[in-house]
Coordinates of C-alpha atoms and ligand atoms in Angstrom, one line a residue:
M1 CA -34.0 -65.7 11.7
R2 CA -30.5 -66.0 10.3
N3 CA -27.9 -63.3 10.5
F4 CA -26.1 -62.3 7.4
T5 CA -22.5 -61.2 6.5
C6 CA -21.4 -58.2 4.4
V7 CA -18.8 -58.6 1.6
C8 CA -16.4 -56.8 3.9
G9 CA -16.9 -59.5 6.6
Q10 CA -19.1 -57.5 9.0
G11 CA -22.0 -59.4 10.6
L12 CA -25.4 -58.0 9.6
F13 CA -28.9 -58.1 11.0
F14 CA -32.0 -58.6 8.9
E15 CA -33.2 -55.0 9.7
N16 CA -29.9 -53.3 8.6
S17 CA -29.9 -50.9 5.6
Q18 CA -26.3 -49.8 5.8
C19 CA -23.1 -51.7 6.8
T20 CA -21.6 -50.0 9.9
A21 CA -18.1 -51.2 8.9
C22 CA -17.7 -50.4 5.1
G23 CA -20.7 -48.0 4.7
R24 CA -22.2 -49.9 1.8
R25 CA -25.9 -49.8 1.3
L26 CA -27.7 -53.0 2.1
G27 CA -31.0 -54.5 0.8
F28 CA -32.8 -57.8 1.2
D29 CA -33.7 -59.9 -1.8
P30 CA -36.8 -61.9 -0.8
Q31 CA -36.4 -64.3 -3.7
R32 CA -32.9 -65.4 -2.7
G33 CA -33.5 -64.8 1.1
E34 CA -30.3 -62.8 1.3
L35 CA -29.3 -59.4 2.7
L36 CA -27.0 -58.0 0.0
A37 CA -24.3 -55.4 -0.1
L38 CA -25.0 -52.9 -2.9
E39 CA -23.2 -50.4 -5.0
P40 CA -24.7 -47.9 -7.4
V41 CA -24.7 -48.8 -11.1
Q42 CA -22.5 -46.2 -12.7
A43 CA -23.9 -43.9 -15.5
E44 CA -27.4 -44.6 -14.4
P45 CA -29.1 -41.1 -14.3
S46 CA -31.8 -41.8 -11.6
G47 CA -29.2 -42.9 -9.1
V48 CA -31.5 -45.6 -7.8
L49 CA -30.2 -48.6 -9.7
W50 CA -27.9 -50.8 -7.6
H51 CA -26.0 -54.0 -8.2
S52 CA -25.1 -56.6 -5.7
V53 CA -21.4 -56.7 -5.0
E54 CA -21.6 -60.5 -4.7
T55 CA -23.8 -61.6 -7.5
G56 CA -23.7 -58.6 -9.9
L57 CA -27.6 -58.7 -10.1
T58 CA -29.2 -55.3 -10.4
Y59 CA -32.0 -54.0 -8.1
R60 CA -33.9 -50.9 -7.3
P61 CA -34.9 -49.9 -3.7
C62 CA -38.5 -50.3 -2.8
R63 CA -40.6 -47.2 -3.3
N64 CA -41.4 -47.2 0.4
D65 CA -37.7 -46.9 1.1
L66 CA -37.2 -44.0 -1.3
D67 CA -40.3 -42.1 -0.1
F68 CA -40.6 -42.9 3.6
H69 CA -37.6 -45.0 4.7
V70 CA -39.8 -47.7 6.1
C71 CA -38.4 -50.6 4.0
N72 CA -35.1 -52.3 3.2
W73 CA -36.3 -54.9 0.7
L74 CA -35.2 -54.8 -3.0
V75 CA -37.2 -54.9 -6.2
G76 CA -35.7 -56.9 -9.0
D77 CA -38.6 -56.6 -11.5
S78 CA -40.6 -53.7 -13.0
D79 CA -42.8 -53.2 -9.9
Q80 CA -42.2 -50.0 -7.8
Y81 CA -42.8 -51.9 -4.5
C82 CA -41.1 -54.9 -3.0
L83 CA -42.8 -58.2 -2.3
S84 CA -43.7 -57.1 1.2
C85 CA -45.0 -53.6 0.4
R86 CA -47.0 -54.9 -2.6
L87 CA -49.3 -56.6 0.0
N88 CA -50.3 -53.2 1.5
R89 CA -53.8 -52.1 0.8
I90 CA -54.0 -49.2 3.3
V91 CA -51.1 -47.5 4.9
P92 CA -51.1 -44.5 7.3
D93 CA -51.5 -41.0 5.8
L94 CA -48.2 -39.3 6.2
E95 CA -49.1 -36.1 4.4
S96 CA -51.8 -34.4 6.3
S97 CA -50.9 -33.7 9.9
V98 CA -48.3 -32.6 12.4
R99 CA -48.4 -36.1 13.8
A100 CA -47.1 -37.6 10.6
P101 CA -43.6 -38.3 12.0
L102 CA -45.1 -40.3 14.9
R103 CA -47.4 -42.2 12.4
R104 CA -44.4 -43.0 10.2
E105 CA -42.5 -44.4 13.2
R106 CA -45.4 -46.7 14.1
W107 CA -45.9 -47.7 10.4
A108 CA -42.2 -48.5 10.2
R109 CA -42.5 -50.9 13.2
L110 CA -45.4 -52.7 11.5
E111 CA -43.5 -53.0 8.3
Q112 CA -40.5 -54.4 10.1
A113 CA -42.7 -57.0 11.9
K114 CA -44.4 -57.9 8.5
R115 CA -41.1 -58.5 6.8
R116 CA -40.0 -60.8 9.7
L117 CA -43.3 -62.7 9.3
L118 CA -42.8 -63.0 5.6
F119 CA -39.2 -64.1 5.9
T120 CA -40.3 -67.2 7.8
L121 CA -43.3 -67.9 5.6
L122 CA -41.2 -67.7 2.5
A123 CA -38.5 -69.9 4.1
M124 CA -41.2 -72.5 4.8
G125 CA -42.3 -72.4 1.2
L126 CA -45.7 -71.0 2.0
P127 CA -47.2 -69.0 -0.9
V128 CA -47.1 -65.2 -0.5
V129 CA -49.4 -63.8 -3.2
S130 CA -50.8 -60.3 -3.3
K131 CA -54.4 -59.5 -4.0
S132 CA -53.4 -57.8 -7.2
E133 CA -52.2 -61.2 -8.4
S134 CA -55.2 -63.1 -7.0
Q135 CA -58.2 -61.3 -5.6
S136 CA -59.7 -64.5 -4.2
D137 CA -56.7 -66.2 -2.7
G138 CA -54.2 -63.3 -2.2
L139 CA -53.1 -61.6 1.0
A140 CA -53.3 -57.9 1.8
F141 CA -52.7 -55.7 4.8
A142 CA -54.5 -52.6 6.1
F143 CA -52.8 -50.5 8.8
L144 CA -55.6 -48.3 10.1
E145 CA -56.1 -45.6 12.8
D146 CA -59.4 -45.1 14.6
Q147 CA -60.9 -42.1 16.4
R148 CA -59.4 -43.1 19.7
S149 CA -55.9 -42.2 18.4
N150 CA -56.8 -39.8 15.6
P151 CA -60.2 -37.9 15.9
A152 CA -59.8 -36.8 12.2
V153 CA -60.4 -40.3 10.7
M154 CA -63.8 -41.9 9.9
E155 CA -63.4 -45.2 11.7
Q156 CA -64.6 -45.2 15.4
H157 CA -63.1 -48.5 16.4
V158 CA -60.6 -50.5 14.4
L159 CA -60.1 -54.1 15.5
T160 CA -57.0 -56.1 14.6
G161 CA -58.3 -59.1 12.6
H162 CA -58.5 -61.1 9.3
W163 CA -61.2 -61.3 6.7
Q164 CA -60.9 -63.1 3.4
G165 CA -57.2 -62.5 3.0
L166 CA -57.2 -58.9 4.4
I167 CA -55.3 -58.5 7.6
T168 CA -56.2 -55.3 9.5
V169 CA -54.0 -54.0 12.3
N170 CA -54.8 -50.9 14.4
L171 CA -51.8 -48.6 14.1
A172 CA -52.1 -47.9 17.9
E173 CA -50.7 -51.5 18.4
A174 CA -47.4 -50.1 17.2
D175 CA -47.3 -47.7 20.1
H176 CA -45.5 -49.4 23.0
V177 CA -47.5 -47.7 25.7
E178 CA -50.9 -48.2 24.0
R179 CA -50.1 -51.9 23.4
E180 CA -49.0 -52.5 27.0
K181 CA -52.3 -50.9 28.2
M182 CA -54.2 -53.2 25.9
R183 CA -52.2 -56.2 27.1
Q184 CA -52.9 -55.5 30.7
G185 CA -56.5 -54.6 30.1
L186 CA -57.1 -58.0 28.5
G187 CA -54.9 -59.9 31.1
E188 CA -52.6 -61.3 28.4
S189 CA -49.1 -62.5 29.1
Y190 CA -47.8 -61.7 25.6
R191 CA -48.7 -59.0 23.1
T192 CA -46.4 -58.0 20.2
L193 CA -46.8 -56.8 16.6
L194 CA -45.1 -59.9 15.3
G195 CA -47.4 -62.0 17.5
H196 CA -50.4 -60.3 16.0
L197 CA -49.2 -60.8 12.4
R198 CA -48.3 -64.4 13.0
H199 CA -51.8 -65.1 14.5
E200 CA -53.6 -63.3 11.7
S201 CA -51.6 -65.1 9.0
G202 CA -52.9 -68.4 10.6
H203 CA -56.4 -67.3 9.7
Y204 CA -55.3 -66.6 6.1
Y205 CA -53.6 -70.0 5.7
F206 CA -56.5 -71.9 7.3
E207 CA -58.4 -71.9 4.0
Q208 CA -55.4 -73.1 1.9
R209 CA -53.8 -75.5 4.3
V210 CA -56.8 -77.1 6.1
V211 CA -59.9 -76.6 3.9
Q212 CA -58.3 -76.9 0.5
Q213 CA -56.1 -79.8 1.7
G214 CA -59.3 -81.7 2.7
E215 CA -58.2 -81.8 6.4
L216 CA -61.2 -80.5 8.1
E217 CA -62.1 -83.8 9.8
G218 CA -58.7 -84.0 11.5
F219 CA -59.0 -80.3 12.4
R220 CA -62.4 -80.8 14.1
A221 CA -61.1 -83.8 16.0
L222 CA -58.4 -81.7 17.5
F223 CA -59.6 -78.1 17.7
G224 CA -63.4 -78.5 17.7
D225 CA -66.1 -77.5 15.2
E226 CA -65.2 -74.3 13.4
R227 CA -68.8 -73.9 12.2
Q228 CA -70.0 -72.7 15.7
D229 CA -71.2 -69.1 15.6
Y230 CA -68.0 -67.0 15.5
D231 CA -69.5 -63.6 16.4
C232 CA -71.4 -65.0 19.3
A233 CA -68.3 -66.8 20.6
L234 CA -66.1 -63.7 20.4
R235 CA -68.8 -61.5 22.0
S236 CA -69.1 -63.9 24.9
Y237 CA -65.3 -64.1 25.3
Y238 CA -64.9 -60.3 25.4
A239 CA -67.9 -59.9 27.7
Q240 CA -65.8 -61.2 30.5
P241 CA -64.1 -58.3 32.4
M242 CA -60.8 -60.1 32.4
P243 CA -60.8 -63.2 30.3
A244 CA -59.3 -66.1 32.3
Q245 CA -57.7 -69.3 31.1
K246 CA -60.2 -71.8 32.4
R247 CA -58.6 -74.7 30.4
P248 CA -54.9 -74.9 31.2
E249 CA -54.4 -77.4 28.4
M250 CA -55.1 -74.7 25.9
I251 CA -52.2 -72.6 24.5
S252 CA -53.7 -69.3 25.8
A253 CA -56.8 -67.8 27.2
Y254 CA -57.8 -66.4 23.8
A255 CA -57.5 -69.9 22.2
Q256 CA -60.6 -70.9 24.3
S257 CA -62.8 -68.4 22.5
H258 CA -63.4 -70.4 19.2
P259 CA -61.7 -73.3 17.4
L260 CA -60.5 -70.9 14.6
E261 CA -58.8 -68.7 17.3
D262 CA -57.3 -71.8 18.8
W263 CA -55.9 -72.7 15.4
A264 CA -54.5 -69.2 14.8
E265 CA -52.9 -69.1 18.3
C266 CA -51.3 -72.5 17.6
W267 CA -50.1 -71.4 14.2
A268 CA -48.6 -68.3 15.8
H269 CA -46.8 -70.4 18.4
Y270 CA -45.5 -72.7 15.8
L271 CA -44.0 -69.7 14.0
H272 CA -42.6 -68.3 17.3
M273 CA -40.9 -71.6 18.0
M274 CA -39.5 -72.2 14.5
D275 CA -38.2 -68.6 14.0
T276 CA -36.6 -68.5 17.5
L277 CA -35.0 -72.0 17.0
E278 CA -33.6 -70.8 13.7
T279 CA -32.1 -67.8 15.5
A280 CA -30.8 -70.0 18.3
S281 CA -29.2 -72.4 15.8
D282 CA -27.6 -69.5 14.0
Y283 CA -25.9 -68.5 17.2
G284 CA -24.8 -72.1 17.9
L285 CA -27.2 -72.5 20.8
V286 CA -28.7 -75.7 19.5
P287 CA -26.8 -78.8 18.2
G288 CA -26.7 -79.8 14.6
G289 CA -26.0 -76.6 12.6
I290 CA -28.4 -74.0 11.3
L291 CA -32.1 -75.1 11.3
D292 CA -33.2 -75.3 7.7
L293 CA -36.9 -74.3 7.4
R294 CA -37.0 -75.1 3.7
C295 CA -37.2 -78.9 4.3
G296 CA -39.5 -79.7 7.2
P297 CA -37.4 -80.1 10.3
D298 CA -38.1 -83.0 12.6
I299 CA -40.9 -81.7 14.8
E300 CA -40.1 -83.9 17.8
W301 CA -36.5 -82.6 17.7
C302 CA -37.9 -79.0 17.6
F303 CA -40.1 -79.6 20.6
W304 CA -37.1 -81.0 22.6
Q305 CA -34.9 -78.0 21.6
W306 CA -37.7 -75.5 22.2
S307 CA -38.2 -76.8 25.8
R308 CA -34.5 -76.1 26.4
V309 CA -34.2 -72.8 24.5
S310 CA -37.5 -71.2 25.8
V311 CA -36.6 -72.0 29.4
A312 CA -33.1 -70.6 29.0
M313 CA -34.5 -67.5 27.2
N314 CA -36.9 -66.9 30.2
A315 CA -34.0 -67.3 32.7
L316 CA -31.8 -64.9 30.7
N317 CA -34.7 -62.3 30.7
R318 CA -35.1 -62.7 34.5
S319 CA -31.4 -62.1 34.9
M320 CA -31.9 -58.8 33.1
G321 CA -34.9 -57.9 35.3
L322 CA -37.3 -58.5 32.4
D323 CA -40.5 -60.5 32.0
D324 CA -40.4 -63.9 30.5
A325 CA -39.9 -63.9 26.7
Y326 CA -42.1 -67.0 26.3
P327 CA -44.6 -67.1 29.2
F328 CA -46.3 -70.3 28.1
V329 CA -46.3 -73.9 29.0
H330 CA -47.2 -76.6 26.5
S331 CA -49.6 -79.5 27.3
E332 CA -49.8 -82.8 25.5
L333 CA -52.8 -81.3 23.7
T334 CA -51.0 -78.2 22.5
L335 CA -48.1 -80.4 21.2
R336 CA -50.6 -82.5 19.2
K337 CA -52.0 -79.3 17.7
L338 CA -48.5 -77.9 16.9
R339 CA -47.8 -81.3 15.2
Y340 CA -51.0 -80.8 13.2
V341 CA -49.9 -77.3 12.1
H342 CA -46.5 -78.7 11.2
Q343 CA -48.1 -81.3 8.9
R344 CA -50.3 -78.6 7.2
I345 CA -47.2 -76.5 6.5
Y346 CA -45.1 -79.5 5.5
P347 CA -47.7 -81.9 4.1
N348 CA -45.0 -84.3 2.9
S349 CA -43.4 -84.7 6.3
M350 CA -44.6 -87.9 7.9
P351 CA -45.6 -88.2 11.6
R352 CA -42.7 -89.8 13.5
Q353 CA -44.4 -93.2 14.0
M354 CA -45.2 -93.6 10.3
A355 CA -41.7 -92.5 9.3
A356 CA -40.2 -95.1 11.6
S357 CA -42.3 -97.9 10.1
V358 CA -41.4 -97.5 6.5
Ligands
ZN1 ZN1 -19.6 -54.0 4.9
ZN2 ZN1 -40.9 -52.5 0.5
ZN3 ZN1 -57.8 -64.5 15.4

């Protein structure tokens, strides 16, 4: 993630909606990838038409900002919702109970994680298409509660997962205490909203970037045969009281459950690495200026920088009495898989050996 700068010179973060120095309203334009300082368009009766101080372009706030204050992205066309909120199929009900403020807070955390995911996907040039634009290939999100957290809903047990472009997340994952209980219950070393969304986005892009690119043979050689019974594999994984990582060369314990889960885990780790390296480069913590995700960075350079940055990040966390930020160790096998993910995202980038020989 890059940081941004207000027209007044104040540094801004991606999540900001108002400049703390000059008080201007801020909004993110996903097409331009910029957080913009805004001023109201004079003589506009609704009071919700804004123009960018820098570019003069006009925008409206997203409907989810006006109604619920859970979004800071802008709308530049006739739609009511921004690019991120257009992907929502089901959002929490904020009308019907005394728990609505709590639900809004959890939903806001999910939206924030979703926008961070989308920022990276868009920067990498991956298509972000809603199901209203393409029912078959589009992406959608459902943020659902189940009876464990809200006895009034129909669903008994909502599992976070992906099915044909629909990413479902249990709203309880956005509760820090609940998520930590789940993490400990499953013996995981890392569990975050952003991690979930990155993982599930890997399932979504598998079809486009592996199957449709005719890359299944290479996939099977590295990850295994994805045609093995998925339900059976997952049932047997979760039947263990505390799933253990029996194969240390895998990226995580969960990656052992099925080749498609291994792919989604590696995809998520690739996004962890690239987003964090972009952040580190923006703060001058890696050499060579700001990492540009638009044009396939050198993956071997990224691995080298990531080995430095992730170790330093963990050491800094320990200095603050916190758990490791990146509690994972890469093997030669996981690096090969991350190279494969890199080639699927940047199909025109050549493996290093090939690039050297031409
Ligand atoms: Zn400002
Ligand atoms: Zn929005
Ligand atoms: Zn998965």
